[in-house]
Coordinates of C-alpha atoms in Angstrom, one line a residue:
M19 CA 93.4 -98.2 116.6
R20 CA 93.0 -101.5 118.3
H21 CA 89.3 -102.2 117.7
R22 CA 87.1 -102.0 114.9
L23 CA 83.1 -102.0 115.6
E24 CA 81.3 -105.1 113.9
P25 CA 77.4 -105.6 112.9
P26 CA 75.9 -107.8 114.8
L27 CA 75.8 -110.6 112.5
R28 CA 79.4 -111.1 111.0
A29 CA 81.0 -110.4 114.9
S30 CA 78.6 -113.4 116.1
M31 CA 80.0 -115.3 112.7
I32 CA 83.9 -114.3 113.6
A33 CA 84.0 -115.2 117.4
T34 CA 82.0 -119.0 116.8
G35 CA 84.5 -119.4 114.2
V36 CA 87.0 -118.9 116.5
V37 CA 85.3 -121.2 119.3
L38 CA 85.0 -123.7 117.1
A39 CA 88.7 -123.4 116.0
A40 CA 90.0 -123.1 119.1
F41 CA 87.6 -126.5 119.6
M42 CA 89.3 -128.2 117.3
D43 CA 92.4 -127.5 119.3
A44 CA 90.2 -129.2 122.3
V45 CA 89.5 -132.6 120.1
A46 CA 93.3 -132.8 119.0
S47 CA 94.9 -132.1 122.5
T48 CA 93.2 -134.9 124.4
A49 CA 93.0 -137.9 121.9
L50 CA 94.7 -140.0 123.9
S51 CA 93.1 -139.3 127.1
I52 CA 90.9 -141.4 126.4
G53 CA 92.2 -143.7 122.7
R54 CA 95.1 -144.4 124.0
I55 CA 94.6 -147.3 124.8
D56 CA 92.9 -148.7 121.3
M57 CA 95.4 -146.5 119.9
L58 CA 98.1 -148.6 121.4
G59 CA 96.5 -152.0 119.9
D60 CA 96.5 -150.5 116.0
T61 CA 99.6 -149.2 116.1
Y62 CA 101.7 -151.9 117.9
A63 CA 103.5 -149.7 120.3
T64 CA 105.3 -149.7 123.1
P65 CA 104.0 -147.3 125.9
D66 CA 107.3 -145.2 124.7
E67 CA 106.6 -145.1 121.8
L68 CA 103.0 -144.2 122.4
A69 CA 103.8 -141.6 124.7
M70 CA 106.3 -140.0 122.3
I71 CA 102.8 -139.1 120.0
D72 CA 101.6 -137.1 123.5
I73 CA 105.1 -135.2 123.8
V74 CA 105.8 -134.2 119.9
L75 CA 102.0 -132.1 120.7
I76 CA 103.2 -130.6 123.1
A77 CA 107.1 -129.5 122.4
A78 CA 105.1 -128.2 119.8
K79 CA 102.4 -126.3 121.4
L80 CA 104.7 -124.4 123.7
T81 CA 106.9 -123.7 120.4
A82 CA 104.2 -122.3 118.9
F83 CA 102.9 -120.1 121.8
L84 CA 106.1 -118.0 121.5
I85 CA 106.7 -117.6 117.6
A86 CA 103.1 -117.6 116.2
P87 CA 102.8 -114.0 117.7
L88 CA 106.1 -113.0 115.1
F89 CA 103.3 -114.4 112.6
V90 CA 100.1 -112.3 113.7
M91 CA 102.4 -109.0 113.8
A92 CA 103.5 -110.1 110.4
A93 CA 100.3 -111.8 108.2
K94 CA 97.7 -110.5 110.6
P95 CA 95.3 -112.6 113.2
T96 CA 92.7 -113.5 110.2
A97 CA 95.0 -115.2 108.0
C98 CA 96.9 -117.0 110.8
L99 CA 93.8 -118.5 112.4
R100 CA 92.9 -119.4 109.2
A101 CA 96.0 -121.2 108.0
G102 CA 96.2 -122.6 111.6
T103 CA 92.4 -124.0 111.3
V104 CA 93.4 -125.8 107.6
A105 CA 96.6 -127.0 109.0
L106 CA 95.0 -128.3 111.9
L107 CA 92.0 -129.8 109.4
L108 CA 94.6 -131.7 107.5
A109 CA 96.8 -132.9 110.2
S110 CA 93.4 -134.7 111.7
A111 CA 92.8 -136.1 108.5
A112 CA 96.0 -138.3 108.1
M113 CA 95.9 -139.1 111.2
T114 CA 93.6 -141.8 109.4
F115 CA 95.5 -142.5 106.7
S116 CA 98.4 -145.0 108.4
V117 CA 98.9 -146.4 111.4
D118 CA 102.6 -145.8 111.0
L119 CA 104.3 -144.2 114.0
T120 CA 106.7 -142.0 112.4
W121 CA 103.8 -140.9 110.2
I122 CA 101.9 -140.2 113.3
W123 CA 104.5 -137.9 115.1
I124 CA 104.8 -135.9 112.0
C125 CA 100.9 -135.1 111.9
R126 CA 101.0 -134.6 115.8
I127 CA 103.9 -132.3 115.0
V128 CA 102.0 -130.3 112.5
Q129 CA 98.9 -130.6 115.1
G130 CA 101.0 -129.0 117.5
L131 CA 101.6 -125.9 115.8
A132 CA 98.4 -125.4 114.2
G133 CA 96.8 -125.2 118.1
G134 CA 98.9 -123.0 119.5
T135 CA 98.9 -120.5 116.3
I136 CA 94.8 -120.8 116.4
L137 CA 95.0 -120.3 119.9
V138 CA 97.0 -117.1 119.7
A139 CA 95.6 -115.7 117.0
G140 CA 91.7 -116.6 117.5
Q141 CA 92.4 -114.5 120.7
T142 CA 93.8 -111.7 119.4
L143 CA 91.4 -111.7 116.7
L144 CA 88.8 -110.8 119.3
F145 CA 90.5 -108.5 121.6
F146 CA 90.9 -106.6 117.9
R147 CA 87.7 -107.2 116.4
F148 CA 85.5 -105.9 119.5
P149 CA 85.7 -103.3 121.7
R150 CA 87.2 -103.4 125.6
R151 CA 83.8 -102.8 126.9
H152 CA 82.8 -106.1 125.2
Q153 CA 85.7 -107.9 125.9
P154 CA 84.3 -109.6 129.5
I155 CA 81.6 -111.9 127.4
V156 CA 83.9 -112.0 124.7
Q157 CA 86.4 -114.2 126.8
A158 CA 84.1 -115.9 128.2
V159 CA 82.5 -117.5 125.2
F160 CA 86.2 -118.0 124.3
A161 CA 87.0 -119.8 127.2
V162 CA 84.3 -122.5 126.5
G163 CA 85.8 -123.4 123.6
A164 CA 89.9 -123.1 124.8
V165 CA 89.1 -124.1 128.5
M166 CA 85.8 -126.3 128.6
A167 CA 86.1 -128.3 125.6
P168 CA 89.6 -130.1 126.3
I169 CA 88.6 -131.1 130.5
T170 CA 84.4 -131.5 129.9
V171 CA 83.1 -131.9 126.4
T172 CA 86.6 -133.8 124.4
P173 CA 86.5 -136.7 127.1
A174 CA 82.8 -137.6 126.8
L175 CA 82.8 -137.2 123.0
Q176 CA 86.0 -139.5 122.5
G177 CA 84.8 -141.8 125.3
W178 CA 81.8 -142.1 123.1
L179 CA 83.6 -142.9 120.2
V180 CA 86.0 -145.2 120.9
D181 CA 83.6 -147.2 122.5
H182 CA 81.4 -147.2 119.6
L183 CA 83.2 -146.3 117.2
T184 CA 87.6 -146.5 116.6
W185 CA 89.9 -143.9 117.7
D186 CA 90.0 -142.5 114.2
W187 CA 86.8 -141.4 114.7
I188 CA 88.0 -139.0 117.1
F189 CA 90.2 -136.4 114.4
L190 CA 87.5 -137.0 111.5
S191 CA 84.9 -135.3 113.7
N192 CA 87.5 -132.2 113.5
I193 CA 87.2 -132.2 109.8
P194 CA 83.4 -130.8 109.7
L195 CA 84.4 -128.1 112.6
G196 CA 87.2 -127.3 111.1
I197 CA 85.2 -126.5 107.8
I198 CA 82.5 -124.8 109.4
S199 CA 84.6 -122.6 111.4
L200 CA 86.5 -121.5 108.1
A201 CA 82.7 -120.6 106.3
L202 CA 81.8 -118.4 109.3
L203 CA 85.6 -116.9 109.8
A204 CA 85.1 -115.8 105.8
A205 CA 83.0 -113.0 107.6
D206 CA 85.6 -111.1 108.7
G207 CA 87.4 -108.9 106.4
N208 CA 91.8 -108.6 106.1
R209 CA 91.6 -105.5 108.0
T210 CA 93.9 -105.1 111.3
Y211 CA 97.6 -103.9 112.0
R212 CA 100.6 -105.1 109.9
R213 CA 104.3 -104.8 111.0
D214 CA 107.2 -106.2 109.7
T215 CA 109.2 -108.6 111.9
K216 CA 112.7 -111.2 111.2
L217 CA 112.3 -114.2 112.5
P218 CA 115.0 -115.5 114.8
V219 CA 115.7 -118.7 113.7
L220 CA 118.7 -120.0 116.3
K221 CA 116.0 -118.7 119.2
I222 CA 113.6 -120.6 117.5
F223 CA 115.7 -124.1 117.2
L224 CA 116.7 -123.5 121.2
L225 CA 112.8 -122.9 122.2
S226 CA 112.6 -126.2 120.0
I227 CA 114.7 -128.6 121.7
G228 CA 114.5 -126.7 125.2
A229 CA 110.7 -127.9 124.9
A230 CA 111.1 -131.4 123.2
L231 CA 113.8 -132.3 125.6
L232 CA 111.6 -130.7 129.1
T233 CA 107.9 -132.5 128.3
Y234 CA 110.2 -135.7 127.5
V235 CA 111.1 -135.0 131.2
L236 CA 108.0 -133.8 133.1
L237 CA 106.2 -136.6 131.0
Q238 CA 108.2 -139.4 131.3
G239 CA 110.5 -138.8 134.9
S240 CA 108.2 -140.5 137.0
R241 CA 108.2 -143.8 135.0
F242 CA 112.5 -143.8 135.2
N243 CA 112.1 -142.2 138.8
W244 CA 113.4 -139.2 138.0
F245 CA 117.0 -138.9 137.8
D246 CA 118.4 -142.1 139.3
D247 CA 117.5 -142.7 135.4
A248 CA 121.1 -141.2 133.7
D249 CA 118.3 -140.4 130.5
I250 CA 116.7 -137.9 132.2
T251 CA 119.4 -136.0 134.1
V252 CA 121.2 -135.7 130.2
L253 CA 118.1 -134.6 128.9
T254 CA 117.1 -132.2 132.1
A255 CA 120.4 -130.9 132.1
I256 CA 120.5 -130.2 127.9
G257 CA 116.9 -129.0 128.2
V258 CA 117.7 -126.8 130.7
A259 CA 121.1 -125.4 128.7
A260 CA 118.6 -125.3 126.0
G261 CA 116.6 -123.1 128.0
G262 CA 119.3 -120.6 129.5
L263 CA 120.9 -120.0 126.3
L264 CA 117.3 -118.9 124.8
I265 CA 117.6 -116.4 127.7
V266 CA 121.0 -115.2 127.3
C267 CA 120.6 -114.6 123.3
E268 CA 117.0 -112.9 123.7
T269 CA 118.3 -110.7 126.4
F270 CA 122.0 -109.9 124.9
F271 CA 121.4 -110.1 121.2
R272 CA 118.4 -108.1 120.4
S273 CA 119.9 -107.4 116.7
Q274 CA 119.6 -111.3 115.6
G275 CA 115.4 -110.7 116.0
Q276 CA 113.1 -111.6 119.0
L277 CA 110.6 -113.6 120.7
L278 CA 109.4 -111.4 122.0
P279 CA 110.2 -107.8 120.4
I280 CA 107.8 -106.0 122.3
S281 CA 107.7 -107.6 125.9
P282 CA 104.1 -107.4 127.8
L283 CA 106.3 -108.3 131.1
A284 CA 106.1 -104.5 131.1
N285 CA 102.9 -104.5 132.7
Q286 CA 102.6 -105.6 136.5
D287 CA 98.8 -106.5 135.9
F288 CA 99.9 -109.2 133.1
R289 CA 103.5 -110.2 135.1
F290 CA 100.8 -111.3 137.9
G291 CA 98.6 -112.9 135.7
L292 CA 101.2 -115.2 134.5
L293 CA 102.3 -116.3 137.7
V294 CA 99.0 -116.7 138.9
S295 CA 98.5 -118.9 134.8
L296 CA 101.4 -121.5 136.2
V297 CA 99.5 -122.2 139.9
A298 CA 96.0 -122.3 138.4
G299 CA 97.1 -124.4 134.9
S300 CA 98.5 -127.1 137.5
A301 CA 95.4 -127.4 139.1
L302 CA 93.5 -127.2 136.2
S303 CA 95.5 -130.6 134.0
G304 CA 96.5 -132.1 137.4
S305 CA 92.5 -132.3 138.2
T306 CA 91.4 -133.1 134.7
Y307 CA 94.0 -135.8 135.0
L308 CA 93.4 -137.3 138.3
I309 CA 89.5 -137.7 138.3
P310 CA 90.0 -139.6 135.0
A311 CA 92.0 -141.8 135.9
F312 CA 90.5 -142.3 139.6
A313 CA 87.2 -142.9 137.4
L314 CA 88.6 -145.7 135.2
N315 CA 91.6 -147.3 137.6
V316 CA 89.0 -147.4 140.8
L317 CA 85.5 -146.7 140.0
E318 CA 85.9 -149.0 136.6
F319 CA 83.9 -146.7 134.7
T320 CA 84.2 -147.7 131.0
A321 CA 85.6 -144.6 128.6
T322 CA 82.1 -143.3 127.7
K323 CA 80.6 -143.0 131.5
A324 CA 84.2 -141.7 132.2
G325 CA 84.1 -138.7 129.8
V326 CA 80.2 -138.2 130.6
L327 CA 81.5 -137.8 134.5
L328 CA 82.5 -134.6 133.4
L329 CA 79.7 -133.5 131.5
P330 CA 77.5 -131.9 134.0
S331 CA 80.9 -130.2 135.3
G332 CA 81.5 -128.6 131.8
A333 CA 77.3 -127.3 132.0
M334 CA 78.3 -125.6 135.2
L335 CA 82.3 -124.4 133.7
A336 CA 79.7 -122.8 131.2
L337 CA 77.4 -121.1 133.3
A338 CA 80.2 -119.7 135.8
L339 CA 82.4 -118.9 132.4
M340 CA 79.3 -116.9 130.9
L341 CA 78.3 -115.6 134.6
S342 CA 81.7 -114.0 135.2
G343 CA 81.8 -112.3 133.0
L344 CA 78.5 -111.0 133.1
V345 CA 79.4 -109.6 135.9
V346 CA 82.6 -107.9 135.2
Q347 CA 80.8 -105.8 131.9
T348 CA 77.8 -104.8 133.9
I349 CA 78.4 -104.6 137.2
R350 CA 82.5 -103.1 135.7
I351 CA 83.9 -104.9 139.4
R352 CA 87.4 -105.4 138.8
P353 CA 88.3 -108.9 138.1
I354 CA 91.0 -109.6 140.7
A355 CA 88.2 -109.9 143.1
L356 CA 86.6 -113.0 141.6
V357 CA 90.3 -114.8 141.7
P358 CA 89.7 -115.8 145.7
F359 CA 86.6 -117.0 144.7
G360 CA 87.8 -119.2 142.0
I361 CA 90.2 -120.6 144.0
L362 CA 87.8 -121.5 147.0
L363 CA 85.5 -123.2 145.1
F364 CA 88.0 -125.7 143.5
A365 CA 89.7 -126.2 146.8
G366 CA 85.9 -127.1 148.2
A367 CA 85.7 -129.4 145.3
M368 CA 88.9 -131.1 146.1
W369 CA 88.0 -131.1 149.1
L370 CA 84.9 -133.2 148.6
L371 CA 86.6 -135.5 146.3
S372 CA 90.0 -136.8 148.7
G373 CA 87.3 -138.1 151.0
S374 CA 85.8 -140.6 148.1
T375 CA 85.5 -144.4 148.0
S376 CA 86.3 -147.3 146.0
G377 CA 82.5 -147.3 146.6
S378 CA 81.6 -144.1 145.2
G379 CA 79.4 -143.7 142.4
S380 CA 78.4 -140.8 139.7
P381 CA 75.7 -139.6 142.6
D382 CA 78.6 -139.0 145.4
L383 CA 81.0 -136.8 142.6
S384 CA 78.2 -134.6 141.2
L385 CA 78.5 -131.8 143.8
P386 CA 82.3 -131.9 143.9
L387 CA 82.2 -132.1 140.6
L388 CA 80.0 -129.0 140.3
L389 CA 81.6 -127.2 142.1
R390 CA 85.1 -127.4 140.3
G391 CA 83.3 -126.3 137.1
F392 CA 81.9 -123.1 139.0
G393 CA 85.8 -122.9 140.1
L394 CA 87.3 -123.0 137.0
G395 CA 85.3 -120.6 135.0
I396 CA 85.2 -117.9 137.4
L397 CA 89.1 -118.3 137.7
F398 CA 89.9 -118.6 134.3
V399 CA 87.8 -115.3 133.0
A400 CA 89.1 -113.4 135.9
L401 CA 92.8 -114.4 135.2
T402 CA 92.5 -113.4 131.3
L403 CA 90.8 -110.2 132.0
V404 CA 93.5 -109.4 134.6
A405 CA 96.7 -110.3 132.3
L406 CA 95.7 -109.5 128.9
Q407 CA 93.3 -106.8 129.0
G408 CA 95.6 -103.8 130.1
L409 CA 97.9 -105.0 127.1
A410 CA 98.6 -102.3 124.3
A411 CA 98.0 -103.6 120.7
D412 CA 101.6 -104.3 119.6
A413 CA 102.0 -106.1 122.8
L414 CA 99.4 -108.6 122.8
P415 CA 99.7 -111.3 120.5
F416 CA 103.1 -111.4 123.0
G417 CA 100.9 -111.7 126.0
I418 CA 98.7 -114.3 124.6
G419 CA 101.4 -116.5 123.5
L420 CA 103.0 -116.1 126.9
F421 CA 100.2 -116.4 129.1
N422 CA 99.3 -120.0 127.3
F423 CA 102.7 -121.1 127.4
G424 CA 102.7 -120.9 130.9
K425 CA 99.0 -121.9 131.6
Q426 CA 100.4 -125.8 129.8
V427 CA 104.3 -125.4 131.6
G428 CA 102.3 -125.3 134.8
G429 CA 100.0 -128.1 133.8
L430 CA 102.9 -130.1 132.9
I431 CA 104.0 -129.8 136.2
G432 CA 101.3 -129.9 138.0
T433 CA 100.3 -133.5 136.3
A434 CA 104.2 -134.8 136.7
L435 CA 104.2 -133.8 140.8
L436 CA 101.1 -135.8 140.6
Q437 CA 101.7 -139.1 138.9
T438 CA 104.6 -139.1 140.7
Y439 CA 103.3 -138.5 143.6
I440 CA 100.2 -140.8 143.4
D441 CA 102.7 -143.7 142.7
H442 CA 104.6 -142.7 146.3
Q443 CA 101.8 -142.9 148.0
N444 CA 100.9 -146.1 146.2
A445 CA 104.1 -148.1 147.4
F446 CA 103.9 -147.0 151.1
N447 CA 100.0 -147.4 151.0
R448 CA 100.6 -150.8 149.8
T449 CA 103.4 -151.7 152.2
I450 CA 101.6 -150.6 155.5
M451 CA 98.7 -152.8 154.2
T452 CA 100.4 -155.9 152.8
A453 CA 102.1 -156.0 156.5
H454 CA 98.9 -156.6 157.9
L455 CA 97.6 -159.6 155.2
A456 CA 99.8 -161.9 157.0
R457 CA 98.1 -166.0 157.5
G458 CA 97.5 -166.6 161.3
D459 CA 95.6 -162.7 161.7
P460 CA 92.5 -163.7 162.8
A461 CA 91.0 -160.8 160.9
V462 CA 92.6 -161.7 157.9
D463 CA 91.6 -165.3 158.4
H464 CA 88.2 -164.6 158.9
R465 CA 88.3 -162.6 156.0
L466 CA 89.4 -165.6 153.4
A467 CA 87.0 -167.7 155.1
T468 CA 83.9 -165.2 153.9
T469 CA 85.5 -164.6 150.6
A470 CA 85.9 -168.9 149.9
G471 CA 82.5 -169.1 151.1
F472 CA 81.3 -166.5 148.8
L473 CA 83.2 -167.9 146.1
A474 CA 81.8 -171.8 147.4
T475 CA 77.7 -169.9 146.8
N476 CA 78.5 -169.2 143.2
G477 CA 80.1 -172.3 141.7
F478 CA 83.6 -172.7 142.8
D479 CA 83.9 -175.9 144.9
S480 CA 85.6 -176.1 148.2
A481 CA 89.4 -176.3 146.9
A482 CA 89.1 -173.8 144.2
A483 CA 87.6 -171.5 146.9
T484 CA 89.6 -171.7 149.6
K485 CA 92.5 -171.2 146.8
A486 CA 91.1 -168.2 144.9
A487 CA 90.4 -166.3 148.3
L488 CA 93.4 -164.8 148.7
P489 CA 94.3 -163.5 145.3
V490 CA 90.4 -161.6 145.9
L491 CA 91.5 -160.4 148.9
Q492 CA 95.0 -159.0 146.9
R493 CA 93.0 -157.5 144.8
A494 CA 90.8 -155.9 147.0
L495 CA 93.7 -154.4 149.0
E496 CA 94.9 -153.2 145.7
K497 CA 92.5 -151.2 145.1
Q498 CA 91.8 -149.6 148.2
V499 CA 95.7 -149.0 148.0
A500 CA 95.2 -147.2 144.4
T501 CA 91.7 -145.5 146.3
I502 CA 93.4 -144.0 149.1
S503 CA 96.8 -142.2 146.9
F504 CA 93.9 -141.2 144.4
D505 CA 92.6 -139.1 147.7
D506 CA 95.7 -137.9 149.1
A507 CA 96.4 -136.8 145.4
F508 CA 93.2 -135.1 145.9
F509 CA 93.9 -133.6 149.1
A510 CA 97.6 -132.1 147.5
L511 CA 95.6 -129.9 145.8
V512 CA 94.1 -128.5 148.3
L513 CA 97.1 -127.9 150.0
L514 CA 98.4 -126.0 146.8
F515 CA 96.2 -123.6 146.8
A516 CA 96.4 -123.1 150.5
V517 CA 100.8 -122.1 150.1
A518 CA 100.3 -120.6 147.0
A519 CA 97.4 -118.0 147.7
P520 CA 99.5 -116.1 150.6
C521 CA 102.4 -116.4 148.2
L522 CA 100.3 -115.1 145.1
I523 CA 98.5 -112.2 147.4
L524 CA 102.8 -111.6 148.3
A525 CA 103.6 -111.2 144.9
K526 CA 101.0 -109.2 144.0
R527 CA 101.2 -106.5 146.9
L528 CA 104.9 -106.3 146.1
L529 CA 104.5 -106.1 141.9
G530 CA 102.4 -103.0 143.0
Q531 CA 105.0 -101.7 145.2
Q532 CA 107.3 -102.2 142.3
A533 CA 105.2 -100.0 139.9
T534 CA 103.8 -97.3 142.4
P535 CA 107.8 -95.7 142.5
R536 CA 108.2 -96.0 138.6
N537 CA 104.7 -94.5 137.8
Q538 CA 105.7 -91.3 140.5
I539 CA 108.6 -91.2 138.1
D540 CA 107.1 -91.4 134.9
R541 CA 104.7 -88.4 136.2
H542 CA 107.5 -86.4 137.1

């Protein structure tokens, strides 16, 4: 039996416990987005060493997405969820005990493994504990913790903690969340299906190596100009080889245990949802990277202000999540019908952001951020239901793990491409604009004279004002270069969907055509 009806109070406690556990993962996963500079100072780490803190977390989470379903099959979703919550709670507390990098890396590996387990086991538990007709609302509630929190609520929380306390408090805030989550999850019994399974140790090793190396390449490749660097080239080759060998072993050596003993890929709706999740994950993570970076580096917002900037978008995202879940559940429309609306709203938001200037403020960004939040809310509820609702109970944990894996990989690829694009655009725009910043040009001389006059009226003597005018003008030029580059990157996300949308429609039709003959054969 796929689910058992729960009393309303117990059901609410279970759902709230799952959401709080997912929120814990959001806090841990996004900790360095705001607290990076403070942690850099306390640990005396180099930028490369600090980057490893994120790399090991993401690699561990990618690994957990594919191995957690095996534990869910063997040890029940509730037990796995509780274990993941305890591990994440302890690892978050342990992060504050030492600033030794090796210790921090170990804690981040545990956080990644625990976070991936929480997301897989928690979502599986919700599918098992609630009937199919309630899943639109239930999955919308889950997305509040799994999707909304990491892109809106946690940046605001972390910005305030960094500005008023220290980065340690980002991780310490997980302790009360974990305790409350475990207390609520105690309401769930030990009822669900159980199946013996064999852990494929070699395949898990290949998965871990491939995930770690390819995560490093995607996060650091832009810094080293990608394959112009020998180390990046070698690591990419090893990572691709490990991934290829994993696929070969999974396909042809089934007797040694499998990562996907019950594959969800036989379901055409899941295959389509997985494909779209790569694009949606790229857009979600890409925009989540761009918006705070634009606010901090161009608009010169404080950490708190940059975090608060996304809160209205988060409220709109939560509204869209619940509204789309309610619409699907009450009106009974097909979830896939909502996907185009989510894409159009998100693309429209990015188009509006592409017109930002260095003088933009929070009011100028409000409308596009609200549209972005509403579009993402519609999109992710629809994708979750399209991909997962039709899976059989035995295949469900593996579908959830693979769906999250695809979304995370898409996010890594999208962020890496946008970082590279911004770097290239910065170089290109700087070359073009610097060519016009030469003495002797009447416009430049006039601007220098105006700047020197302004400085002189603010306390500089005449000689110092004339000398400082050019550096001030160069700084203004760098700010304009960054503004144009970020605008180009926002517009690139519009083009992503403009290109991806027809490709996805074609893929949906092809998958439908493949399914039709199979269904006809099954009927005969």
